[in-house]
Coordinates of C-alpha atoms in Angstrom, one line a residue:
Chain A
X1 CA 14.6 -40.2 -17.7
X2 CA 15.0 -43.9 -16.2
X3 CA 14.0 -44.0 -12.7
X4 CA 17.9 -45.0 -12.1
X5 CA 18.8 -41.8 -13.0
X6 CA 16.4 -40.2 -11.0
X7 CA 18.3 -42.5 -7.9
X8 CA 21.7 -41.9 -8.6
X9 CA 21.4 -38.0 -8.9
X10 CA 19.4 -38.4 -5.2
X11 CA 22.7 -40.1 -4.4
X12 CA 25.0 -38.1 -5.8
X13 CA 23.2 -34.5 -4.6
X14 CA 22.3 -36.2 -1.0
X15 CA 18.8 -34.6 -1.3
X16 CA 15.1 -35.9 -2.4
X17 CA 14.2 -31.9 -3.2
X18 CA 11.4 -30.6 -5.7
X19 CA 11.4 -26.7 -6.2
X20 CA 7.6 -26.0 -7.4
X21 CA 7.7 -23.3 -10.0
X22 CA 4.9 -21.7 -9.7
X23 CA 5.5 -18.3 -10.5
X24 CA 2.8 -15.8 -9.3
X25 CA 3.8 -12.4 -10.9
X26 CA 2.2 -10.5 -8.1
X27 CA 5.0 -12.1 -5.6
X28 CA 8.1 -12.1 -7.9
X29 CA 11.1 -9.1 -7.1
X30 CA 9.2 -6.3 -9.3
X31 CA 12.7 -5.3 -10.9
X32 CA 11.8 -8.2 -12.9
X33 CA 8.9 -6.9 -14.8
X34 CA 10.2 -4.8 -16.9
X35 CA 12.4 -8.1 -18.4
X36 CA 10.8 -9.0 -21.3
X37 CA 9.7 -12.5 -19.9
X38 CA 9.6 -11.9 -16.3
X39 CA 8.0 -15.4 -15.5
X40 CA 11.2 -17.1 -17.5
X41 CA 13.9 -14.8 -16.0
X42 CA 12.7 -15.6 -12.4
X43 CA 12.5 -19.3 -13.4
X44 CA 16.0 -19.3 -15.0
X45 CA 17.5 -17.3 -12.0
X46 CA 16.2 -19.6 -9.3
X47 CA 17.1 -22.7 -11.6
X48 CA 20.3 -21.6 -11.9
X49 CA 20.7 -20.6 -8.1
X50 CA 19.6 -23.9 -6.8
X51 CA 20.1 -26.5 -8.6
X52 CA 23.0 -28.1 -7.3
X53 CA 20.3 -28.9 -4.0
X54 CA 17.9 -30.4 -6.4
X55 CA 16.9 -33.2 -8.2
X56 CA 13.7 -32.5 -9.5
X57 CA 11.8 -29.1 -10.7
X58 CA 7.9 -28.7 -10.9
X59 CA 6.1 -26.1 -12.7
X60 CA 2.3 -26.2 -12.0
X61 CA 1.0 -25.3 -14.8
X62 CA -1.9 -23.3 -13.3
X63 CA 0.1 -20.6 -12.6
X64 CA 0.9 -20.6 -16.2
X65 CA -2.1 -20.8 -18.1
X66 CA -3.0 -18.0 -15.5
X67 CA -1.3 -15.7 -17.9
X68 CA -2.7 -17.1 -21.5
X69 CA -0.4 -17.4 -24.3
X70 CA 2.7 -15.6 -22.7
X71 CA 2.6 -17.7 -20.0
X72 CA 2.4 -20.9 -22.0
X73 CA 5.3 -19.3 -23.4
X74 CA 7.5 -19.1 -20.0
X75 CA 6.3 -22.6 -19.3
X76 CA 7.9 -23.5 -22.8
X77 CA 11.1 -21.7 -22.3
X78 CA 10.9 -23.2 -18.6
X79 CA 11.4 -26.4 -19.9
X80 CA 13.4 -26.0 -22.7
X81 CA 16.2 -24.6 -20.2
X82 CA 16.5 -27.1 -17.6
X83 CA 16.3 -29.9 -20.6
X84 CA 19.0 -28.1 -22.2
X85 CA 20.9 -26.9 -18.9
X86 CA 20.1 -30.0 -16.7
X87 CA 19.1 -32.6 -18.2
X88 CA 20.4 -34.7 -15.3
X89 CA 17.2 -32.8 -13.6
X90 CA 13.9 -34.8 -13.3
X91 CA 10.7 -32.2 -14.7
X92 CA 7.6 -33.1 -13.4
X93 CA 4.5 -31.2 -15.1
X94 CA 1.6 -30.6 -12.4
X95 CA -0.9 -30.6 -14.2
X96 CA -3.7 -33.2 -12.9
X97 CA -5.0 -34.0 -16.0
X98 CA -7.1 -37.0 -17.1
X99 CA -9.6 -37.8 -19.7
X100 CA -10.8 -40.6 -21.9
X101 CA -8.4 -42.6 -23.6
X102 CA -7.8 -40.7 -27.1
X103 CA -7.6 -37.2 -25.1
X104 CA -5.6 -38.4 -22.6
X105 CA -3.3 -39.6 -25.5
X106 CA -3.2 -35.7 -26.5
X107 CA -2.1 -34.7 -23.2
X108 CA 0.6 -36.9 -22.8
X109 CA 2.0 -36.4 -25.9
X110 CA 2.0 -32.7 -25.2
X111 CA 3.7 -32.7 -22.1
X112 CA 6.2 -36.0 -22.3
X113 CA 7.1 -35.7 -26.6
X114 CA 6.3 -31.9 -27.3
X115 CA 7.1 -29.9 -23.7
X116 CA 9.5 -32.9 -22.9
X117 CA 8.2 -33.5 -19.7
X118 CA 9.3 -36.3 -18.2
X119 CA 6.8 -36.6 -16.0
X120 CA 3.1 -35.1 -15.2
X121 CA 0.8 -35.5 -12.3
X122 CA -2.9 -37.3 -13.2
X123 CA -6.3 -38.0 -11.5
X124 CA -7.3 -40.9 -11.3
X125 CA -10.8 -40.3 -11.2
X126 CA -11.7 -41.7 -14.7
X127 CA -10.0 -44.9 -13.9
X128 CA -7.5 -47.1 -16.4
X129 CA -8.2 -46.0 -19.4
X130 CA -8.1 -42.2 -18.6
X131 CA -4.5 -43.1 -17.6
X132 CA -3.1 -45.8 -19.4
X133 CA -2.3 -43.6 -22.1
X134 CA 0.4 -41.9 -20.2
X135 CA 1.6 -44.9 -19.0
X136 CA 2.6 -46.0 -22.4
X137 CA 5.7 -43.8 -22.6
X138 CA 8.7 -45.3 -21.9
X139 CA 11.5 -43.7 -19.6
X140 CA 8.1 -40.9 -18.7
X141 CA 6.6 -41.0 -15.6
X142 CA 2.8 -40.9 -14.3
X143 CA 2.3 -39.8 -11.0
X144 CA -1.0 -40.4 -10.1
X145 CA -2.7 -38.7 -7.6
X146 CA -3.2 -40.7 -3.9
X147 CA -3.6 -38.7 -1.2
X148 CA -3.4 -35.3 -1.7
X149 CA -2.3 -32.4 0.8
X150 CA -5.4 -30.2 1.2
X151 CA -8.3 -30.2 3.5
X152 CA -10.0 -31.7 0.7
X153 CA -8.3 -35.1 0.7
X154 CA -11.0 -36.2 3.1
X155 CA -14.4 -35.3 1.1
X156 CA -13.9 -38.6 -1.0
X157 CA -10.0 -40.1 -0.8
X158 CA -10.3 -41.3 2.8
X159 CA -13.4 -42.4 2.5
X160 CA -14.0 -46.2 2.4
X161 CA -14.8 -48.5 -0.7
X162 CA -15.1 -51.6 0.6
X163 CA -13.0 -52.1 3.7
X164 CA -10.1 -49.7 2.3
X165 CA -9.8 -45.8 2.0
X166 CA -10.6 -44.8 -1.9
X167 CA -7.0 -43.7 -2.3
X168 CA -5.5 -47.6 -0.8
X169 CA -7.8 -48.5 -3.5
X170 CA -6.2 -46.3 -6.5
X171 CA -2.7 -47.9 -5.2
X172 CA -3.8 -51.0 -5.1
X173 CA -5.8 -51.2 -8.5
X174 CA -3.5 -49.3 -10.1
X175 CA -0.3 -52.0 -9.9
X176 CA -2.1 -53.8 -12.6
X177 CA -2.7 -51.1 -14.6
X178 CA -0.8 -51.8 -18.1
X179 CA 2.9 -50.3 -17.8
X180 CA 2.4 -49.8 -14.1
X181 CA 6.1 -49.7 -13.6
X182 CA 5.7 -45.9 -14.8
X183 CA 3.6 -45.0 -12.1
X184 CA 4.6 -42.9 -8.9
X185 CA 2.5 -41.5 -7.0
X186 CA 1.4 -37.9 -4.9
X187 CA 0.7 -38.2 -1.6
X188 CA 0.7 -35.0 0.9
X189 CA 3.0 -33.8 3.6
X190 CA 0.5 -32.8 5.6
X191 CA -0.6 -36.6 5.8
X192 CA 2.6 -37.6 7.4
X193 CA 0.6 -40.1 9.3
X194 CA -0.3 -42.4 6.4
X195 CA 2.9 -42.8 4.7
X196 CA 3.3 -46.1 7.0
X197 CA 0.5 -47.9 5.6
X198 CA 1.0 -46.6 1.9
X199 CA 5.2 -47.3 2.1
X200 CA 3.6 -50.8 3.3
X201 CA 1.7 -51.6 0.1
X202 CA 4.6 -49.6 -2.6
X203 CA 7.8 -50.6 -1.4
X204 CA 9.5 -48.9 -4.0
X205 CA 7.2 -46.5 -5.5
X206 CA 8.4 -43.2 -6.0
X207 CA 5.8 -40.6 -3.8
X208 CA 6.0 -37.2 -4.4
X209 CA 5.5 -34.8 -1.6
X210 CA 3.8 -31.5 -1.5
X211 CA 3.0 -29.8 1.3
X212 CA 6.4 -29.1 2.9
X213 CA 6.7 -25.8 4.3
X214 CA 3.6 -23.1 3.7
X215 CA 1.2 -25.8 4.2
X216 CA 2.6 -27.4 7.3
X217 CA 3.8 -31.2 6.9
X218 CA 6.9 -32.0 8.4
X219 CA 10.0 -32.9 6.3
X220 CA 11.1 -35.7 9.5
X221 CA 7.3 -36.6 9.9
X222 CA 7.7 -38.1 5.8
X223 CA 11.3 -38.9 6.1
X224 CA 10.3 -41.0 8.7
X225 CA 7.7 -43.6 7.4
X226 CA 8.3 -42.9 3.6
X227 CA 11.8 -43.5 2.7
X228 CA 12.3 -46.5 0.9
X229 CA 15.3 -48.1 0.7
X230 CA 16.1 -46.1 -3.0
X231 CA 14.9 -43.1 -0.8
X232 CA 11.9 -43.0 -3.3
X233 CA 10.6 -39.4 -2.0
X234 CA 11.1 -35.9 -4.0
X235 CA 9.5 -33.2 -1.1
X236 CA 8.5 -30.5 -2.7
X237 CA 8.6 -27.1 -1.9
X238 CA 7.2 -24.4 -3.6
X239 CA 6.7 -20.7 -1.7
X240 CA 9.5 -21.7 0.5
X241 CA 12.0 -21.5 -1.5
X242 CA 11.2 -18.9 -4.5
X243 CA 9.5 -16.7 -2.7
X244 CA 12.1 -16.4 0.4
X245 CA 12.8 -12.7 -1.1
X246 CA 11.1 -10.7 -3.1
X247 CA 14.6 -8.3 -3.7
X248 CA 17.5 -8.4 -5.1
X249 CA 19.0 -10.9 -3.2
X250 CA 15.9 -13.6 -4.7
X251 CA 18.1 -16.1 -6.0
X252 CA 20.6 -16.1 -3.5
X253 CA 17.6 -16.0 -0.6
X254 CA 16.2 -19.4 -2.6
X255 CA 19.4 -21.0 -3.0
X256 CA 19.7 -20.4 0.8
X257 CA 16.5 -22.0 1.3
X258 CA 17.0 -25.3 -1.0
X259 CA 20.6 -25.7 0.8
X260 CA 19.1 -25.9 4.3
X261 CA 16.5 -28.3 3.2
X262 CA 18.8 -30.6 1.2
X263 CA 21.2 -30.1 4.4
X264 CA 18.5 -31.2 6.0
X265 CA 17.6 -34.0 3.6
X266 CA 21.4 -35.1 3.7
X267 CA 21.4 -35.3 7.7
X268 CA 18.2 -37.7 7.3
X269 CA 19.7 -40.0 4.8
X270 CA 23.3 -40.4 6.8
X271 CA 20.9 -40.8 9.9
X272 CA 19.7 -44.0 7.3
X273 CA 22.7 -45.5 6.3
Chain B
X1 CA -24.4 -16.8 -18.8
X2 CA -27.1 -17.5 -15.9
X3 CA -28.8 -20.6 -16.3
X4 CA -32.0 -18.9 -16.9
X5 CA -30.2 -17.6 -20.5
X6 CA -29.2 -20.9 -21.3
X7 CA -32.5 -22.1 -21.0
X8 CA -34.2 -20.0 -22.8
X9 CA -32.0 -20.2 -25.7
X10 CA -32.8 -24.3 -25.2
X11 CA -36.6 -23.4 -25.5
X12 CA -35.6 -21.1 -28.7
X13 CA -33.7 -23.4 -30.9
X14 CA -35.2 -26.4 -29.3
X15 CA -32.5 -28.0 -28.9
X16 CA -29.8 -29.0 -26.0
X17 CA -27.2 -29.9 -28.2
X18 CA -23.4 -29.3 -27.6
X19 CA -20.5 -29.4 -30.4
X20 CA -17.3 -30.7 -28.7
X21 CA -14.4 -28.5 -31.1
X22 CA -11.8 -31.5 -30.5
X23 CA -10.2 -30.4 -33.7
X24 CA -7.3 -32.9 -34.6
X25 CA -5.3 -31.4 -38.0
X26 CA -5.3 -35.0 -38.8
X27 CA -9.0 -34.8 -39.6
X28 CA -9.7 -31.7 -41.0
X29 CA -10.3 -31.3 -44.9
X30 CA -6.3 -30.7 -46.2
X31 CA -6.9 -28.1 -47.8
X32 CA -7.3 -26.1 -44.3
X33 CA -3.8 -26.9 -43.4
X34 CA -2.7 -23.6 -45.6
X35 CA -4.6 -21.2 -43.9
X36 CA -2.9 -19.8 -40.9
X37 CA -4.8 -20.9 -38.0
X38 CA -5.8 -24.1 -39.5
X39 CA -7.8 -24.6 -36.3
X40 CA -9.1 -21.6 -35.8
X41 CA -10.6 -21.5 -39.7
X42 CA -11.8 -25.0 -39.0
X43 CA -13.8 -24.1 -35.8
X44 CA -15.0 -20.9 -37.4
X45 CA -16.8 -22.5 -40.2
X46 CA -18.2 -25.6 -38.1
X47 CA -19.1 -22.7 -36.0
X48 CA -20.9 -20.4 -38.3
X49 CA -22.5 -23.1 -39.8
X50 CA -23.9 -25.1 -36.8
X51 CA -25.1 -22.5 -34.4
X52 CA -28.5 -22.2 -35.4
X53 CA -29.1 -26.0 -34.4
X54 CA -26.4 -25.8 -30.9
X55 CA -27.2 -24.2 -27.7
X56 CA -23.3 -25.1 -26.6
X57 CA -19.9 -25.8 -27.8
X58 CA -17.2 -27.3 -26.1
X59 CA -13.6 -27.4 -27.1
X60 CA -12.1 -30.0 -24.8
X61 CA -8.4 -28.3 -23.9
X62 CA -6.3 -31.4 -24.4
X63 CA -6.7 -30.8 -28.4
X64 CA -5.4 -27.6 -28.2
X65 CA -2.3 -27.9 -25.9
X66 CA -1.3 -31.0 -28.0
X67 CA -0.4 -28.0 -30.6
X68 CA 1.7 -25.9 -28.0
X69 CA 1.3 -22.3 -28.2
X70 CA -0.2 -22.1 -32.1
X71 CA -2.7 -24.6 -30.4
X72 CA -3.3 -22.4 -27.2
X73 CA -4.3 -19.2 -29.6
X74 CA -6.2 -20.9 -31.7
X75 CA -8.2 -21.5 -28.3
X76 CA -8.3 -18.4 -27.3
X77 CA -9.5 -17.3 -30.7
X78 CA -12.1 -19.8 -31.0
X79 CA -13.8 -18.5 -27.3
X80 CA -13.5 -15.0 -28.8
X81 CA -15.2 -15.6 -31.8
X82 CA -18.0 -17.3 -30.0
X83 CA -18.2 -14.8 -27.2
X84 CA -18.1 -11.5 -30.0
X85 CA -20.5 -13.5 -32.5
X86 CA -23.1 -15.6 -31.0
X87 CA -22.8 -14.3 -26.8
X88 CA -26.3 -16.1 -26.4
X89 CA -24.1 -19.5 -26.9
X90 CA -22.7 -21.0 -24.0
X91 CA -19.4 -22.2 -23.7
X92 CA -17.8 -25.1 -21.5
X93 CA -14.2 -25.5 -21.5
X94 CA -13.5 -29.0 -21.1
X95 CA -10.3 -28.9 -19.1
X96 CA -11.1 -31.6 -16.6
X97 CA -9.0 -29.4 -13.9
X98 CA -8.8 -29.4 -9.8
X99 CA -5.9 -28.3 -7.8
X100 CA -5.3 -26.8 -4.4
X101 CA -6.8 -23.6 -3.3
X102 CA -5.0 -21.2 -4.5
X103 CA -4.3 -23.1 -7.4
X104 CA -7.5 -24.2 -8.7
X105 CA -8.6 -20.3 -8.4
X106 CA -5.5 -19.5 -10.9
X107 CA -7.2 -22.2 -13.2
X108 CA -10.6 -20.5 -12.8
X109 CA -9.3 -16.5 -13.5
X110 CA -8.0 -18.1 -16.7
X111 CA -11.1 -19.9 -18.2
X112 CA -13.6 -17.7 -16.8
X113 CA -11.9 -14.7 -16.5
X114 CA -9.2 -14.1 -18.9
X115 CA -10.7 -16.9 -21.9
X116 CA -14.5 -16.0 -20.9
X117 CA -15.6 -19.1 -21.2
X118 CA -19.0 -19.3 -19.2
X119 CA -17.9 -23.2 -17.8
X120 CA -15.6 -25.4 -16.9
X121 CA -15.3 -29.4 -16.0
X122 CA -13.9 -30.3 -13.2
X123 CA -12.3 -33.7 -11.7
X124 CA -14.2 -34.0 -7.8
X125 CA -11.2 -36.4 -6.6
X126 CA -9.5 -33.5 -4.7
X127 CA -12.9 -32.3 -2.9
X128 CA -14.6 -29.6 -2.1
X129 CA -11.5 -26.8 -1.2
X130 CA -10.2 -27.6 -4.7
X131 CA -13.7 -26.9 -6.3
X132 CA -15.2 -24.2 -4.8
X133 CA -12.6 -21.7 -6.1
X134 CA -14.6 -22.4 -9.2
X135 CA -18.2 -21.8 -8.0
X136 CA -17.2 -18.8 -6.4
X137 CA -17.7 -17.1 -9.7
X138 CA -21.1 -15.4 -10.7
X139 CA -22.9 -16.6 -13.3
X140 CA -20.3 -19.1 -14.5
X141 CA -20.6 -23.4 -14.3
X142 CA -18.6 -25.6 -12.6
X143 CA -19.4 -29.1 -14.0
X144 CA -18.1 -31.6 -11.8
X145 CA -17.3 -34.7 -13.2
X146 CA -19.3 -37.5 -11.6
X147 CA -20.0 -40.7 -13.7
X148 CA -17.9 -40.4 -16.7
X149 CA -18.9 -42.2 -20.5
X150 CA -15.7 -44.4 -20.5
X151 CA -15.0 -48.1 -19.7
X152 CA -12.9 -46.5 -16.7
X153 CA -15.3 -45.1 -14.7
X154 CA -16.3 -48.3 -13.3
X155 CA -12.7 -48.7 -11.7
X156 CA -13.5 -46.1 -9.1
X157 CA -17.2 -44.0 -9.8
X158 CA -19.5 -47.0 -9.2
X159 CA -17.6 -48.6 -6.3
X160 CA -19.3 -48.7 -3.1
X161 CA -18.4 -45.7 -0.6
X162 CA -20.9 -47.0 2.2
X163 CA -23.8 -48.2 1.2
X164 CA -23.7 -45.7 -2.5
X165 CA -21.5 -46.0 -5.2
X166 CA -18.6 -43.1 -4.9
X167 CA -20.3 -41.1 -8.4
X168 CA -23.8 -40.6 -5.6
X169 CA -21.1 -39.5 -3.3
X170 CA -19.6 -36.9 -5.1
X171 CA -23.1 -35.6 -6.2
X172 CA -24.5 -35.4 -2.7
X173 CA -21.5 -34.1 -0.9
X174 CA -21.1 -31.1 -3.9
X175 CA -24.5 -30.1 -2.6
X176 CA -23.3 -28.7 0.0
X177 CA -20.5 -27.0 -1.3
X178 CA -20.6 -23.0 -1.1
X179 CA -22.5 -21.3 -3.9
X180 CA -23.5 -25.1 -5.3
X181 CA -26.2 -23.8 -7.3
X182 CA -23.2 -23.6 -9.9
X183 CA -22.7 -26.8 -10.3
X184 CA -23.4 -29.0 -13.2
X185 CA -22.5 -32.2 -13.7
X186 CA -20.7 -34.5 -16.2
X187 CA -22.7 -38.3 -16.3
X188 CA -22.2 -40.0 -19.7
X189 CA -24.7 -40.7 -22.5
X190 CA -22.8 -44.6 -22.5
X191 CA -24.2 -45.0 -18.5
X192 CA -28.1 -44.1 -19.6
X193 CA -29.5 -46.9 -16.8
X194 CA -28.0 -45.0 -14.3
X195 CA -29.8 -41.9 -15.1
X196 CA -33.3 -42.3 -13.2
X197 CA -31.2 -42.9 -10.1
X198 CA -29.2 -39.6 -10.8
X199 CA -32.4 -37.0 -11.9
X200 CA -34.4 -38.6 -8.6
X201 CA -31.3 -37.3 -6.6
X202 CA -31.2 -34.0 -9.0
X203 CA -34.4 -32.4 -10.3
X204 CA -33.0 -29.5 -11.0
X205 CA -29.4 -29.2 -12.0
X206 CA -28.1 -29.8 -15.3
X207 CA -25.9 -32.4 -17.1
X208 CA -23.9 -32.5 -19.4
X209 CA -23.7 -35.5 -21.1
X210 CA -20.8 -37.1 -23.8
X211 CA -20.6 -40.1 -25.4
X212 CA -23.3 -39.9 -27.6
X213 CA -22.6 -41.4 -31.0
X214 CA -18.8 -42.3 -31.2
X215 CA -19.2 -43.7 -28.1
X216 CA -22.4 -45.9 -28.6
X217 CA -24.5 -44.1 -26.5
X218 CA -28.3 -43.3 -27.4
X219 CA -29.7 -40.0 -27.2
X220 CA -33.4 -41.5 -26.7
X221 CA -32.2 -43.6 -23.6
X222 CA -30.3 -40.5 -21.9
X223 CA -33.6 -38.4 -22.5
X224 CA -35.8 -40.9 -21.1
X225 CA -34.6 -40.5 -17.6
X226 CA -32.4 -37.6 -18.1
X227 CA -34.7 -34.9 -19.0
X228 CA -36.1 -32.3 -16.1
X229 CA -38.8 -30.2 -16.6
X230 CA -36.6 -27.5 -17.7
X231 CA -34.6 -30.2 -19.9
X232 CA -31.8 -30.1 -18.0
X233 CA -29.6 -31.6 -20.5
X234 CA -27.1 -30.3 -22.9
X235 CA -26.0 -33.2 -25.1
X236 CA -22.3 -33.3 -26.6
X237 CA -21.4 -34.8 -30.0
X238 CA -18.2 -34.0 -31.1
X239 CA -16.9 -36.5 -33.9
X240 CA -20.2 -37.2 -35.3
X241 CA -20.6 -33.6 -36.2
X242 CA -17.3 -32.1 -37.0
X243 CA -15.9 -34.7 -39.4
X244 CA -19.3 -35.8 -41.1
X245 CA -17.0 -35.1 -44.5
X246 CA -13.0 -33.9 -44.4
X247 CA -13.8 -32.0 -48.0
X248 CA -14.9 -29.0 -49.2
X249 CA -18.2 -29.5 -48.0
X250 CA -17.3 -30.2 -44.2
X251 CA -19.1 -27.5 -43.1
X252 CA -22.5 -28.1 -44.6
X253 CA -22.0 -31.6 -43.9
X254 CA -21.5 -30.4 -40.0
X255 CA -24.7 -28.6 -40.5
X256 CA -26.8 -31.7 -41.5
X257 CA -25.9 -33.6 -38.9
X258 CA -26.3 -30.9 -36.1
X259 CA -29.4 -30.0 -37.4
X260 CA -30.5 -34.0 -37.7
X261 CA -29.4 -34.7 -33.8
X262 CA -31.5 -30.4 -33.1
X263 CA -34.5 -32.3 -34.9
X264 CA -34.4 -35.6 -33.0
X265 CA -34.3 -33.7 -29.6
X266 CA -37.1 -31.4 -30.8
X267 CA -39.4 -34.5 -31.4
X268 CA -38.3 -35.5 -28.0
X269 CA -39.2 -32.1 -26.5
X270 CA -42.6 -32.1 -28.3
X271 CA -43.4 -35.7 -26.8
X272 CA -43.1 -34.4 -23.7
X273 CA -45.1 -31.6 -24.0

């Protein structure tokens, strides 16, 4: 997908949502076992239920491979039905992944040509060539990790390499990086404070931004600093929105949940305008 | 596998070599591509014919999910196979993963639990909450990528954080991480200078080390500094070894060059002696 796609259906839905797939069979209605994919139906349902609030969906493919084969399996189908079903809909693989060049190669191709991704989150850990492979497909999209939501963020991504913070660094070395117009980056809710600085340095970059909701950033907090003038955010929320029942009523409960936040959303970008 | 097993089984075979399975159906003798798990057959036979001069193999995970779901079982075959036919062998999944919490514990049920694979490599850029899940596993290996073999890790591991470069950083801090003493770490055979610097800081812990042959890197340099009184090292070759001839004879031509790289580390162990 062309980033202007990704704009106009933010423009035409009036919302900047991410619904994180990540389907935890433990927390899922348990009607839904006895399906013969439950990890699919529960996908499809909530798809289905919400998508006219979203723009963008995100499995985390932990929560797949968590269930071996069959759960590769889901992940497949996952896919395959919002390409199929939505292909307006931008699908973002979280899978952090990252390696040297010719295995990086393997994972893109994986998740962008195979899966049909068209997008995947990366560590930038092993530097340019780990991710210039990604980079190289057109209309796919690299979002590299920045600044990340967790606790963690501060052992080694605030800390300073020269006079910036490592992750100012990975923005800033990473424009030059071949293809670079591919690149968006993550960079956590719960960080609400630096989206100033970082909106500073990537006017237009698209951030995308966990940590909405069970982990405590503030939807205004972002809004506030990190819209761009192409909004450039996709908020995700995960737990929020899938898990709002675990009953009958799941899909209707999550569609209720992805309404008030693209309400929400909406109100923000009027507020804008 | 404790670490005591592992090296003890070094001090059998003499020998602290690792096979890297990153089988690519592009390389594999043709006539394999009948049979049907083509990857699985492949890695049996390398297998079968190599572990009397390997102390370790090490499918990396990109090679596999590049072949969807028939790539995902023949992973999960391949760990089986090892863990039912040589369970004195250890295993490192080279997955390169790090998430959130609760994530990175989903990522750590699967390989350790689920696969039974006895390690795993992880990325350090997300800190210590995203790692720990890992090492709160008994008797299984976290190895923590810190200075990596390719030309990228001088984009971000060897820039200054302070007054030491971010790869010291990473091993420092992961010290004090909870149940540390399950940490290994990733430094490449392509970096052997910086090794002195790196066994000074760790004595004890062991790393594993790619880029040896492919890559350029010497096995005599890394063992100069590298080794620790208990070696310490378990060194990966994986294109050297696995496609040493695509015919009939791959296998046996496997064998010869494992067995070549097990008798070049057991002059090195006897010099030392």
């Amino acid at each position: 997908m062309t980033t202007e796609s990704l704009i106009s259906e933010i423009k035409k839905k009036n919302s900047f949502l991410c619904v994180g797939l990540d389907v935890d069979l433990e927390k899922i209605p348990v009607f839904l076992l006895k399906e013969e994919d439950p990890i699919f139906s529960f996908n499809k349902a909530i798809i289905d239920a919400t998508h006219q609030y979203a723009v963008a969906y995100k499995p985390n493919t932990a929560f797949y491979e968590a269930y071996g084969l069959k759960g590769w399996q889901s992940l497949e189908k996952t896919i395959k039905y919002l390409n199929e079903n939505y292909p307006e809909i931008f699908t973002i693989a979280d899978a952090k992944r990252g390696d040297i060049g010719n295995t990086s190669s393997r994972y893109a191709k994986a998740f962008f040509e195979d899966l049909g991704f068209d997008s995947i989150t990366v560590a930038p850990y092993m530097g340019k060539d780990s991710v210039e492979p990604f980079l190289a497909f057109e209309n796919k999209h690299t979002i590299l990790l920045a600044l990340t939501s967790n606790e963690g963020a501060f052992d080694f991504q605030t800390k300073k390499v020269g006079d910036e913070e490592l992750y100012k660094h990975v923005l800033k070395t990473s424009k030059d990086w071949k293809n670079s117009e591919n690149l968006m980056y993550v960079v956590g809710a719960t960080k609400a404070e630096y989206f100033e600085e970082i909106r500073k340095n990537l006017p237009n970059s698209f951030l995308l931004v966990p940590g909405v909701g069970a982990q405590g950033g503030s939807l205004k907090e972002v809004c506030k600093y990190g819209l761009s003038e192409n909004i450039g955010l996709l908020v995700n929320s995960s737990r929020g929105i899938i898990y709002a029942s675990n009953d009958i009523d799941f899909a209707a409960a999550a569609a209720r949940e992805a309404k008030k936040m693209q309400q929400e959303m909406n109100t923000i970008i009027d507020g804008i305008r």
